[in-house]
Amino acid sequence: MNSTVTPPGVIEADAVIIGAGPVGLFQVFELGLLEIKAHVIDSLGAVGGQCVELYPDKPIYDIPAVPSCTGQELTDNLLKQIEPFEPTFHLGQEVTKVARRDDGRFDVETSTGTQFITKTIFIAAGVGSFQARTLKVDGIEVFEGSQLHYKVKDPAIFEGKNLVICGGGDSALDWALNFVGKAESVVLLHRREDFRAAPASVAKMKALCDEYEMQLIIGQATGYEAGDDGKLSQLKVTGADGVTRRVPLDMLLVFFGLSPKLGPIAEWGLDIERRQLKVQNTEKFETNVPGIFAVGDINTYPGKKKLILSGFHEAALAAFGAAPYIFPDKKIHMQYTTTSPKLHKVLGVETPVFD
Ligand SMILES: Cc1cc2nc3c(=O)[nH]c(=O)nc-3n(C[C@H](O)[C@H](O)[C@H](O)COP(=O)(O)OP(=O)(O)OC[C@H]3O[C@@H](n4cnc5c(N)ncnc54)[C@H](O)[C@@H]3O)c2cc1C
């Protein structure tokens, strides 16, 4: 039996959003229009989900009415758009526990011990808590963050350096092409001749190799050498011929993709199909647990497309679906942001005078 008195330090909420990717952020907006305030939790230290973690500088072309914006720009604009609703962010903490209470609400707890009691939950957890697949070379992890990188946060630190870039997907190829001409040298290391990256990028990479602008090595990193100063100085690369060669370097970039971990979400009694949360219907995007909604890349239903715009639509309908749990006696009407004085009030904008 849960106590009806909220214990000290526990946050009482109407809505908790798990995941601060683009869909989690837009969920704040859609809830805000219905006057529902949200707490947003993310295991990463920054908001933006995949857009910021995986492609902050790459342009996105299929956001309606935004011909082109980068992953970071999309995130910045979403943050600006949700400003009027003053969401509370709890970053750098993974949601570890979700349990239904006797009073119909939910207990939510994070890895850092933040506790909530909430009426509704919106799981916008994307591919789960994702971690980069690491390079399996004994001891090389000591260079992580200094000379070994699994993502590019600040491209400037790689300029003028001798780079070895590992991987055969889009990230590896895109960054290799990007650094040609900016880095002192670029070596792309991939374990086989086939690439997962876009054929155009592969063709461009091969052309640059023919022009001696960069180098491709087929093989696998099997060891390393450090200099007297303790710095990583050479990568040992074993080729298909079984011969191990030494490749000198200043910086090692590894793009082996992400290994998404559904993690604790799998333990909350939700229907799961191929590592995604099944929603009951496409009217509310509610899971099999009433009051818990799933939006964005984490959910699945017939015809699902893992696109940002699909997630935005789902967030709008999920907000309407959740409103009765928060305002059981209120009739909720859809209104236009253009013309509704009520929405202008919640958005903090002037109501225009139409002739
Ligand atoms: C290279 C690349 C290019 C892309 N280009 C496009 C494009 O052009 N157009 C398009 O529409 N889509 C594109 N996508 C897909 C798009 O990025 C995703 O559809 C979108 O990010 C999904 O948003 P989301 O908010 O559902 O999830 P995500 O962006 O994955 O965010 C989920 C967040 O939830 C957090 N999280 C997970 N589990 C927990 C937990 N237990 N506790 C706390 N936090 C948790 C994660 O840390 C993450 O920050 C691209 C994807 C990639 C990889």
Coordinates of C-alpha atoms in Angstrom, one line a residue, residues 3 53 72 82 128 130-131 157 177 180 229 269 273 295 310 315 331 350:
S3 CA 1.3 6.3 1.4
E53 CA 24.9 12.7 -30.1
Q72 CA 22.0 20.9 -33.2
I82 CA 9.3 25.0 -25.4
G128 CA 17.2 3.2 -25.5
F130 CA 22.8 4.1 -26.4
Q131 CA 26.5 3.6 -26.1
I157 CA 40.9 19.4 -32.2
L177 CA 36.1 12.9 -46.1
V180 CA 40.9 15.5 -45.7
D229 CA 55.5 10.5 -22.9
G269 CA 5.8 -4.7 -17.6
E273 CA 8.3 -6.3 -29.8
V295 CA 6.4 8.2 -28.7
S310 CA 6.3 10.9 -37.2
A315 CA 3.6 13.5 -29.3
K331 CA -13.3 18.6 -21.7
E350 CA 0.0 38.8 -27.8

